[in-house]
Coordinates of C-alpha atoms (C1' of nucleotides) in Angstrom, one line a residue:
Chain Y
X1 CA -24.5 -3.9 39.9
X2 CA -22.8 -7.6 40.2
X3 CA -23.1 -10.3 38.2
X4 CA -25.8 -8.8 36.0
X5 CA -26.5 -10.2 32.7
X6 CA -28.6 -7.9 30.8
X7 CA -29.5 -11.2 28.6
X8 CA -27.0 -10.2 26.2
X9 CA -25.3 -13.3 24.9
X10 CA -22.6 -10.8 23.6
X11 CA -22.0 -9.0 27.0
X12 CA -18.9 -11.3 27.6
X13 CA -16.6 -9.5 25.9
X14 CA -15.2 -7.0 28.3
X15 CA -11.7 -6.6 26.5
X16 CA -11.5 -3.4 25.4
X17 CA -10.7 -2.4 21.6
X18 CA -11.1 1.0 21.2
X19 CA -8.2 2.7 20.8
X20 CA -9.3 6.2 20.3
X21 CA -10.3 6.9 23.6
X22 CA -6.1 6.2 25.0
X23 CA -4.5 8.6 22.5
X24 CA -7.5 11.2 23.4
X25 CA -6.5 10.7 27.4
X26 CA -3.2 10.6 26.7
X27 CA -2.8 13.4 24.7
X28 CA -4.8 15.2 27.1
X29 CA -2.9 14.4 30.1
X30 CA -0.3 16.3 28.9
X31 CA -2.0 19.3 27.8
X32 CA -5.6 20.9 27.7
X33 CA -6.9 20.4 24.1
X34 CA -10.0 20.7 21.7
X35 CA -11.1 18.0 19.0
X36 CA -9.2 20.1 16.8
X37 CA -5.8 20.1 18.4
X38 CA -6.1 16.6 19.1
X39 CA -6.9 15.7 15.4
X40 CA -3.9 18.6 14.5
X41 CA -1.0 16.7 16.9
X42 CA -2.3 13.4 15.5
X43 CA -1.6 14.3 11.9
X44 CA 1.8 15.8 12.7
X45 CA 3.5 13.6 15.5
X46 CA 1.6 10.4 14.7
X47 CA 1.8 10.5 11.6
X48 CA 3.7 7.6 10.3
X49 CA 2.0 5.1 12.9
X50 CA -1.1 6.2 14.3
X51 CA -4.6 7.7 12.1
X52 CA -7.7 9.2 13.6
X53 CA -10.8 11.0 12.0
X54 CA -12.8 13.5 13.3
X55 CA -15.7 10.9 12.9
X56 CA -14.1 8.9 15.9
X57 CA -12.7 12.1 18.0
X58 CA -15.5 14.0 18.5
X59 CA -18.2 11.1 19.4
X60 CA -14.9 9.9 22.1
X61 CA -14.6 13.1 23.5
X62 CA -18.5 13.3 24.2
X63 CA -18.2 9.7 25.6
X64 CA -15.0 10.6 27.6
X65 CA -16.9 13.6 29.0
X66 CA -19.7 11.1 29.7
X67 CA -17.8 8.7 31.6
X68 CA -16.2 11.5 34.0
X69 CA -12.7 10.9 32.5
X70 CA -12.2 14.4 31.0
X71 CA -14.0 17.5 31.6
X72 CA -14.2 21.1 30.2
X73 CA -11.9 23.5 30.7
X74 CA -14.0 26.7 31.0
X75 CA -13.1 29.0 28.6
X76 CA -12.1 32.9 29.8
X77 CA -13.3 35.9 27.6
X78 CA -16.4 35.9 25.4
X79 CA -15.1 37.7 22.4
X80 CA -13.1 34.0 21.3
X81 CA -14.7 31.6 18.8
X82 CA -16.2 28.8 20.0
X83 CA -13.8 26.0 21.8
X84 CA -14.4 23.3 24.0
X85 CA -11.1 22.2 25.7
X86 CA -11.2 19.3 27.7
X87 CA -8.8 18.7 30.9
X88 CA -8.2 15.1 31.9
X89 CA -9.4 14.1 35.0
X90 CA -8.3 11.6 38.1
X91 CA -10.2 8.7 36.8
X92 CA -9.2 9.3 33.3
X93 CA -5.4 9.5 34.7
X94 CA -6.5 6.2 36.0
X95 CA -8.2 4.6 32.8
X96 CA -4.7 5.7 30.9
X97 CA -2.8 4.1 33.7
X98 CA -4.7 1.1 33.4
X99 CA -4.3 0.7 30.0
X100 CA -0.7 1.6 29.5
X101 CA -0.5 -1.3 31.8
X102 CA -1.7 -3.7 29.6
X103 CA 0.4 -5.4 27.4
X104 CA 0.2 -4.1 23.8
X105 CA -1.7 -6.1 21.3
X106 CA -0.1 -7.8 18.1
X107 CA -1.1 -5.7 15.6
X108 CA -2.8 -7.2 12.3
X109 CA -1.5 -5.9 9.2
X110 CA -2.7 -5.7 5.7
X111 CA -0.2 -4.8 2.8
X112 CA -2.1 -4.1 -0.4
X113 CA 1.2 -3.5 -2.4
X114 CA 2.2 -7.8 -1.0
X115 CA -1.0 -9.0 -1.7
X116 CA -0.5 -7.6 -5.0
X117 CA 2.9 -8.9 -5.4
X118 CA 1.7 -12.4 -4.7
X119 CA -0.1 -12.6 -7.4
X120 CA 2.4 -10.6 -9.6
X121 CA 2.3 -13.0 -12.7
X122 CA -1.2 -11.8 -13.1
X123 CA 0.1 -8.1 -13.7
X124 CA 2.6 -6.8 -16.2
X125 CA 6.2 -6.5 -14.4
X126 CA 6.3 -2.9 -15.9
X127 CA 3.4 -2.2 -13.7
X128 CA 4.4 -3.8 -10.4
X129 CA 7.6 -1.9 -10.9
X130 CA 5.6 1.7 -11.0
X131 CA 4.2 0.3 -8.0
X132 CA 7.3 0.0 -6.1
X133 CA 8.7 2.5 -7.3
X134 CA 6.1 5.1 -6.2
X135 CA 6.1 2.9 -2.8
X136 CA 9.8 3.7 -2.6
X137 CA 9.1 7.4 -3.1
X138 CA 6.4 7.5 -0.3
X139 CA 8.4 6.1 2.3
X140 CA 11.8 8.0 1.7
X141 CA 9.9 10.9 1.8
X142 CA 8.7 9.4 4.8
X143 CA 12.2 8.5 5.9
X144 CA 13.6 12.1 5.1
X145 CA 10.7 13.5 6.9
X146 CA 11.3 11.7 10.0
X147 CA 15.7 12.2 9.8
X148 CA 14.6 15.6 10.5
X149 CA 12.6 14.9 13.2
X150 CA 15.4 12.9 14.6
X151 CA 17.5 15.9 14.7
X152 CA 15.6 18.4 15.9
X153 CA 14.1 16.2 18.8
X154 CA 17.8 14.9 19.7
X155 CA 18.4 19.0 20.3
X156 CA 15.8 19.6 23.1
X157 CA 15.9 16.0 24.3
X158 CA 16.1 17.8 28.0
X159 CA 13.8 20.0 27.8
X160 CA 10.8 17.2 28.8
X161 CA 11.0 14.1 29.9
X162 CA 9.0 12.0 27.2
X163 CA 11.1 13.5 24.5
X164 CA 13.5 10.6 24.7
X165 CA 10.5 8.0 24.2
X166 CA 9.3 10.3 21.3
X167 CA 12.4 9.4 19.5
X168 CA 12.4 6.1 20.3
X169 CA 9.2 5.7 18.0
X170 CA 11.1 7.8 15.6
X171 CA 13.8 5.6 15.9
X172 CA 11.3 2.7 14.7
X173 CA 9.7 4.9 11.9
X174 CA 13.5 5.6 10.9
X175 CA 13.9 1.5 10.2
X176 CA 10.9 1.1 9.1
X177 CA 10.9 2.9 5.8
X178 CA 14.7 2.0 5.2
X179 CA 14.0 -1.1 5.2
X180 CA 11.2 -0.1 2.6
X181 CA 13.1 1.6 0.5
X182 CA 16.3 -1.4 0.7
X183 CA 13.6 -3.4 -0.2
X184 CA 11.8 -1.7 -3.4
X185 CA 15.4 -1.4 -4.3
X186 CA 16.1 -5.1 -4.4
X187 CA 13.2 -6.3 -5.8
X188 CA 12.8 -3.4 -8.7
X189 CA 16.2 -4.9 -9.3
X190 CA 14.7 -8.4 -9.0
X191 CA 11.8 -7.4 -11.8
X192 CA 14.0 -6.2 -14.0
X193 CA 16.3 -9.5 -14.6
X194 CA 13.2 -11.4 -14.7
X195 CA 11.9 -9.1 -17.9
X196 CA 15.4 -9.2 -19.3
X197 CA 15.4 -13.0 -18.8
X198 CA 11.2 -12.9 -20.5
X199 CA 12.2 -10.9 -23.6
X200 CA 15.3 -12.8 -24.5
X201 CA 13.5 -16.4 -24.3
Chain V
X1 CA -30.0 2.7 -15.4
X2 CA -27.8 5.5 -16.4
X3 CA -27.4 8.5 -14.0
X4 CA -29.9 7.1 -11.9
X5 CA -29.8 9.7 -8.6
X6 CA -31.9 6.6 -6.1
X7 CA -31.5 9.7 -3.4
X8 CA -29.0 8.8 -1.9
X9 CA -26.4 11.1 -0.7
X10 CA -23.8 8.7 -0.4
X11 CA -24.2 7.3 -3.3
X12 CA -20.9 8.8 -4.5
X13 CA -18.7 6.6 -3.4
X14 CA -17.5 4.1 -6.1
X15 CA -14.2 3.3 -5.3
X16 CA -14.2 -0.4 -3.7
X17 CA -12.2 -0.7 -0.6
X18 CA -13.2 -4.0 0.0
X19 CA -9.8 -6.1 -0.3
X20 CA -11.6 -9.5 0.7
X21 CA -13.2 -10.1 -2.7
X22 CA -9.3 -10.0 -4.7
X23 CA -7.9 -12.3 -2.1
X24 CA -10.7 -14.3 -2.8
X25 CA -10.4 -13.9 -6.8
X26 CA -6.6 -14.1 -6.6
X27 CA -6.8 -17.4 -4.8
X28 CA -9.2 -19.2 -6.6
X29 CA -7.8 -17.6 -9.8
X30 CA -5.2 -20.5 -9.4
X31 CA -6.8 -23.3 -8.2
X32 CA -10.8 -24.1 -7.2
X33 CA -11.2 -23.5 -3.7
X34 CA -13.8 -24.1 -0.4
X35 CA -14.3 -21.1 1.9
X36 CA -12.3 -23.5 4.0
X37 CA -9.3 -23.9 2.1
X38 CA -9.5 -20.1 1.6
X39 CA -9.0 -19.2 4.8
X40 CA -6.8 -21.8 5.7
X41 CA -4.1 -20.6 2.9
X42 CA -4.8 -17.1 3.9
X43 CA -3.4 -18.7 7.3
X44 CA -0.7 -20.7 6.4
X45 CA 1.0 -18.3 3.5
X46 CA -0.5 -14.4 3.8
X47 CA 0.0 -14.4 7.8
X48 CA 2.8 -12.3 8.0
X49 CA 1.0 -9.4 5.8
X50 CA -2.9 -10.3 5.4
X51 CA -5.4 -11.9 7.9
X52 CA -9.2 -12.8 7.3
X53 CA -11.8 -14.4 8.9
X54 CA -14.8 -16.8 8.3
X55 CA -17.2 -14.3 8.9
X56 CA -16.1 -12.1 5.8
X57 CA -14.8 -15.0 3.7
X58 CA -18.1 -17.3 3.6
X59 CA -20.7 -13.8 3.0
X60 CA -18.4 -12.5 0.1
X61 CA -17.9 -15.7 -1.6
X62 CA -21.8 -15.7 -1.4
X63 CA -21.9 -12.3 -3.1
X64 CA -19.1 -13.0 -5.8
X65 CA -20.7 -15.9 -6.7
X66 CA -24.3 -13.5 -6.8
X67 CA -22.4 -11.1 -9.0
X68 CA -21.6 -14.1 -11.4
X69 CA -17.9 -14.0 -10.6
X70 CA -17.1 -17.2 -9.2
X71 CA -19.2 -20.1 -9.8
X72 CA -19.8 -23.4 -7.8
X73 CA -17.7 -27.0 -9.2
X74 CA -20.1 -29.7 -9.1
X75 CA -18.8 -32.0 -6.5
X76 CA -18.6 -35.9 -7.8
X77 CA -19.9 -38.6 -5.4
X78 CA -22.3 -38.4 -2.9
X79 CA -20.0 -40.3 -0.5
X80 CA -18.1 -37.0 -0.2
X81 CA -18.5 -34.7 2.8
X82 CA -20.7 -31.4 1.6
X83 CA -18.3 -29.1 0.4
X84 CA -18.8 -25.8 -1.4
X85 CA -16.1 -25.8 -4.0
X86 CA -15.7 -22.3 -6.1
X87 CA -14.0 -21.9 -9.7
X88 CA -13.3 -18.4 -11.3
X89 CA -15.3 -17.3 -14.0
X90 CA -14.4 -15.1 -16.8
X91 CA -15.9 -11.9 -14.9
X92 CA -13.9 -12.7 -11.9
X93 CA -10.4 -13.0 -14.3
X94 CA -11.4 -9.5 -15.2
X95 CA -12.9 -8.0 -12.1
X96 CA -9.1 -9.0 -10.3
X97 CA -6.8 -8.0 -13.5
X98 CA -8.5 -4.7 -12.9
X99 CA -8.2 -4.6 -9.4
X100 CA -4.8 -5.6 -9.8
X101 CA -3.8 -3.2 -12.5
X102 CA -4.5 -0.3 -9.7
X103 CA -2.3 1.1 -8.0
X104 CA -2.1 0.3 -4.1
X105 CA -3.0 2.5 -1.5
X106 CA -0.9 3.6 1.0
X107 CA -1.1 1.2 4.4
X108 CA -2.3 2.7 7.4
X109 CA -1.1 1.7 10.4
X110 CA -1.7 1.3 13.7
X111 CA 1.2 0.6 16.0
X112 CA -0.1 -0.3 19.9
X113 CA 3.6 -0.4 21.0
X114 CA 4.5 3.0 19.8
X115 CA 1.7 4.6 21.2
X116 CA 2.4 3.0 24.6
X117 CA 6.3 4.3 24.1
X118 CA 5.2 7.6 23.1
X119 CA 3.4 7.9 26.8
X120 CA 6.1 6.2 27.9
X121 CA 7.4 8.8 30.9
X122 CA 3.9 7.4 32.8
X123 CA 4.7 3.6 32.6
X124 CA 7.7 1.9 34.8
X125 CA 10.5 1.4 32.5
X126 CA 10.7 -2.3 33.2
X127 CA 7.0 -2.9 32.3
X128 CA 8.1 -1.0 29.2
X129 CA 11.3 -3.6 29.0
X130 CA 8.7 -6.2 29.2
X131 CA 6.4 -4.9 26.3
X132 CA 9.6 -4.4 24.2
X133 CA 10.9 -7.9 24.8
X134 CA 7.5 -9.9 24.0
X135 CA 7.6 -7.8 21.0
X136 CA 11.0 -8.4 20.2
X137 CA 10.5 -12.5 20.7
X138 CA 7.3 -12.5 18.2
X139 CA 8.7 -10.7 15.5
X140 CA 12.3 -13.1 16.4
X141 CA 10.0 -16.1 15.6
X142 CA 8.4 -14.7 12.7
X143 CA 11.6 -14.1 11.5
X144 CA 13.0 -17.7 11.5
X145 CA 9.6 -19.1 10.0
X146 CA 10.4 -16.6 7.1
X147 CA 13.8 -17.8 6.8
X148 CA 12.6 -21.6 6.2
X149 CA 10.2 -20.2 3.9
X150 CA 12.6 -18.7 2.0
X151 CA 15.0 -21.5 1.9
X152 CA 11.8 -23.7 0.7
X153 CA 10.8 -21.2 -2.2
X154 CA 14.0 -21.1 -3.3
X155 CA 14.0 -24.9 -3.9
X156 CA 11.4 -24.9 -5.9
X157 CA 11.7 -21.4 -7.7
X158 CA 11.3 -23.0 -11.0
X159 CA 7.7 -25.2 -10.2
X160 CA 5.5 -22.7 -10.7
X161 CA 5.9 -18.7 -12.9
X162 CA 4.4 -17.3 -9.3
X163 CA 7.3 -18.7 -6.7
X164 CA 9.7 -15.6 -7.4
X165 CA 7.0 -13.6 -7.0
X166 CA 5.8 -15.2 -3.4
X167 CA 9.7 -15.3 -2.4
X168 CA 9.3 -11.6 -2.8
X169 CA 6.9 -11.0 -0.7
X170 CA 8.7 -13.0 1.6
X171 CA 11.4 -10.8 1.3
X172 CA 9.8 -7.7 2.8
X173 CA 8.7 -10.2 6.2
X174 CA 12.3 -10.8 6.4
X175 CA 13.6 -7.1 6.2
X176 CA 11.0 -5.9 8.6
X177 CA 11.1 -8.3 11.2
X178 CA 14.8 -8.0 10.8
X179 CA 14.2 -4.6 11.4
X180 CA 11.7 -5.1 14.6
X181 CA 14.0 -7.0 16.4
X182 CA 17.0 -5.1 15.9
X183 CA 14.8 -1.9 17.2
X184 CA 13.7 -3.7 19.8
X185 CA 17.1 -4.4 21.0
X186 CA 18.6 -1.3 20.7
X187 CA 15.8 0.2 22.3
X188 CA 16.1 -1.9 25.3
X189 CA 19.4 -1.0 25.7
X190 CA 18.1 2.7 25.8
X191 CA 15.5 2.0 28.4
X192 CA 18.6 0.0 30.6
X193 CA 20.7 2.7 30.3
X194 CA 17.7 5.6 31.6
X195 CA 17.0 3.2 34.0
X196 CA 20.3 3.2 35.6
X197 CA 20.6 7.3 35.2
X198 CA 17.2 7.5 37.3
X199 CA 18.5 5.2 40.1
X200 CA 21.4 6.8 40.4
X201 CA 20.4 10.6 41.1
Chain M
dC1 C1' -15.1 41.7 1.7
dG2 C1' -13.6 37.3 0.4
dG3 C1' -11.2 33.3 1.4
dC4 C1' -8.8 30.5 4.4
dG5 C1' -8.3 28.1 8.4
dC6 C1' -10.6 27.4 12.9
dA7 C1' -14.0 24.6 14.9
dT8 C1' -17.7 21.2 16.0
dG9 C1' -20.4 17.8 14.9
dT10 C1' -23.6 13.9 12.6
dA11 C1' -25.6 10.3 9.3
dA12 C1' -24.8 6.7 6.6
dC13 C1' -22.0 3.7 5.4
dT14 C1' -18.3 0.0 5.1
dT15 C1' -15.4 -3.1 7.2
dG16 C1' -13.9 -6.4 10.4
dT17 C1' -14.3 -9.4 14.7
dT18 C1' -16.4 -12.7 17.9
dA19 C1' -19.3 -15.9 19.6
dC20 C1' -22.3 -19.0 18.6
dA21 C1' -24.9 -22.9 16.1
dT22 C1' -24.6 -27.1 13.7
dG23 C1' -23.3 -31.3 11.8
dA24 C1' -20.4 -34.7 9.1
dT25 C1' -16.3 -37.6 8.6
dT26 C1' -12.0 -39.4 9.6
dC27 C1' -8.8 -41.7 12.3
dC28 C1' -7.3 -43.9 16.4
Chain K
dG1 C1' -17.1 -44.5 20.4
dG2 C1' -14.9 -40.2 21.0
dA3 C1' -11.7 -36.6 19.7
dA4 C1' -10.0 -33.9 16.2
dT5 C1' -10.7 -31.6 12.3
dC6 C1' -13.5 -30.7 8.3
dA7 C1' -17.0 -27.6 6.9
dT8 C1' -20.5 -23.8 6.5
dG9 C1' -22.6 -20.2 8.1
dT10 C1' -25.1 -16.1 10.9
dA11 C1' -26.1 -12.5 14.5
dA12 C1' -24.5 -9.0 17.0
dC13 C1' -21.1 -6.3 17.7
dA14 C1' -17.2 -2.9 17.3
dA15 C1' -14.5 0.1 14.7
dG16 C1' -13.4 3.2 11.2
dT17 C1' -14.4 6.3 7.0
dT18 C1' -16.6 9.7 4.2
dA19 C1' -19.5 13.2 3.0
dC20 C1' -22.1 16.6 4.5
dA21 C1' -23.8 20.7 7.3
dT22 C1' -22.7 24.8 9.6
dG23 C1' -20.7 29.0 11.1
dC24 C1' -17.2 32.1 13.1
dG25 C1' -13.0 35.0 13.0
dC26 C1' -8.9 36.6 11.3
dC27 C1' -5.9 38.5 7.8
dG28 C1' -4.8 40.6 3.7

DNA sequence: CGGCGCATGTAACTTGTTACATGATTCC
DNA sequence: GGAATCATGTAACAAGTTACATGCGCCG
């Protein structure tokens, strides 16, 4: 069908957004997985820079299916519990392929704990400095989390080929939350001068 | 209308997650402001860590103003071009102090690049390269705008009780980007060095 | 036999983006 | 007089979250 309209003023938009359905086909180009598993390695390896519900998984998987990009793996014996495994297929190899081949967006970020910094002489500077310091505890636990990660990848970095671009996200994750946790430093630091300086004037 | 059921299943949810409205508050908490000027401050100084667009600014100052938070300034003469000028009202003071007085949630995030690097074993390392240098040249740019910033705030620390505050914010830009380019590099350098291990066998 | 984890899914909602419509005013 | 920018807004999307419903199987 060429050139169709459909009378929709909004049909124009042919940039795709969805992100969901690339992590689904490349996860499953690796490896035949469920909803389940997919949801599972997102928690675990993406962790620190990637989210996904089960809300957007499961509806993606159906449209995946749908689309002829993935298909079911039949499952063997009767006496499992229910499972429905999905296999990527040619065209989804393809749709990845296409994708990967795009240049990665600039990604739009939002920091509530900034946002609430900016307008820090609204808020007592006891309380921003809770804040940051529970922000510092998140992301060293974050940062300890992800040393070990960094060690145990660099010990099987042979043993598959994507394991060395694994850690270089780890690498990124590593900077990331030091430069957090230098950061809550300096300016729990910076908060505290600035309530000396208060309660002597 | 206490305890007040409505049947509704979802009526459970009563934490606001809506951000837009204490930008909004926060803003015009200093100064009275059009849904213009809003977004063009949220522009100029939140760009590095906040974004918004007209078509959430101009509905919510409509329903902050419904809920009696903000109210409208009465503009002088009639030679002026129609602009819709919003004050803070007593409500919206206290509706932002309590916003601000809770504790931030943790940011999720959503990095494109490390997604595409954690497939990275079925994209061409220089396309890869490519990604990683764009990257590297954005957050490079951001980076020196941060830096003029910085040198500006610190000028004029003493002008207004919020400066230090902004110049900490500021602070954060400057130790991530800092961080984005330096990962960048390094992981280029990775990618060069693969490269030449895979030509050569 | 009870509870935990496996497993799949949907409905209702909130949030955010994009394209479009419309017109006034300022400045060159 | 025409371009840029000021200025406000909406309709139609797309995307993402949360709460709920449901049931099986495995292990202690």
């Amino acid at each position: 069908m060429y050139l169709s309209d459909t009378s929709n003023r909004y049909m124009v938009m042919n940039i795709k957004k969805n992100k969901t359905r690339y992590v689904i086909l490349g996860l499953v180009s690796e490896e035949p997985l469920s909803g389940y598993d997919i949801n599972k390695i997102i928690q675990m390896r993406f962790k620190f820079f990637w989210q996904e519900s089960y809300g957007q998984i499961y509806p993606e998987l159906a449209r995946l299916e749908n689309e002829g990009l993935i298909s079911l793996v039949p499952q063997d014996t009767e006496t499992k519990r229910a499972r429905n495994v999905y296999q990527i297929t040619d065209a989804g190899r393809e749709e990845l392929r296409n994708w990967l081949l795009l240049p990665p967006e600039k990604e739009a970020r939002r920091y509530e704990i900034l946002l609430k910094l900016y307008f820090g002489n609204l808020i007592p500077d006891e309380q921003l400095m809770q804040y940051l310091s529970s922000f510092r505890q998140n992301h060293d636990q974050e940062l300890q989390i992800l040393k070990e990660v960094e060690a145990e990848l660099k010990g099987i970095l042979d043993q598959h080929e994507n394991h060395i671009y694994i850690l270089m996200t780890v690498y990124l994750g590593l900077k990331l939350n030091q430069a957090y946790v230098e950061w809550a430093d300096e300016i729990i630091g910076m908060l505290k001068k600035l309530k000396d300086g208060k309660e002597k004037s």
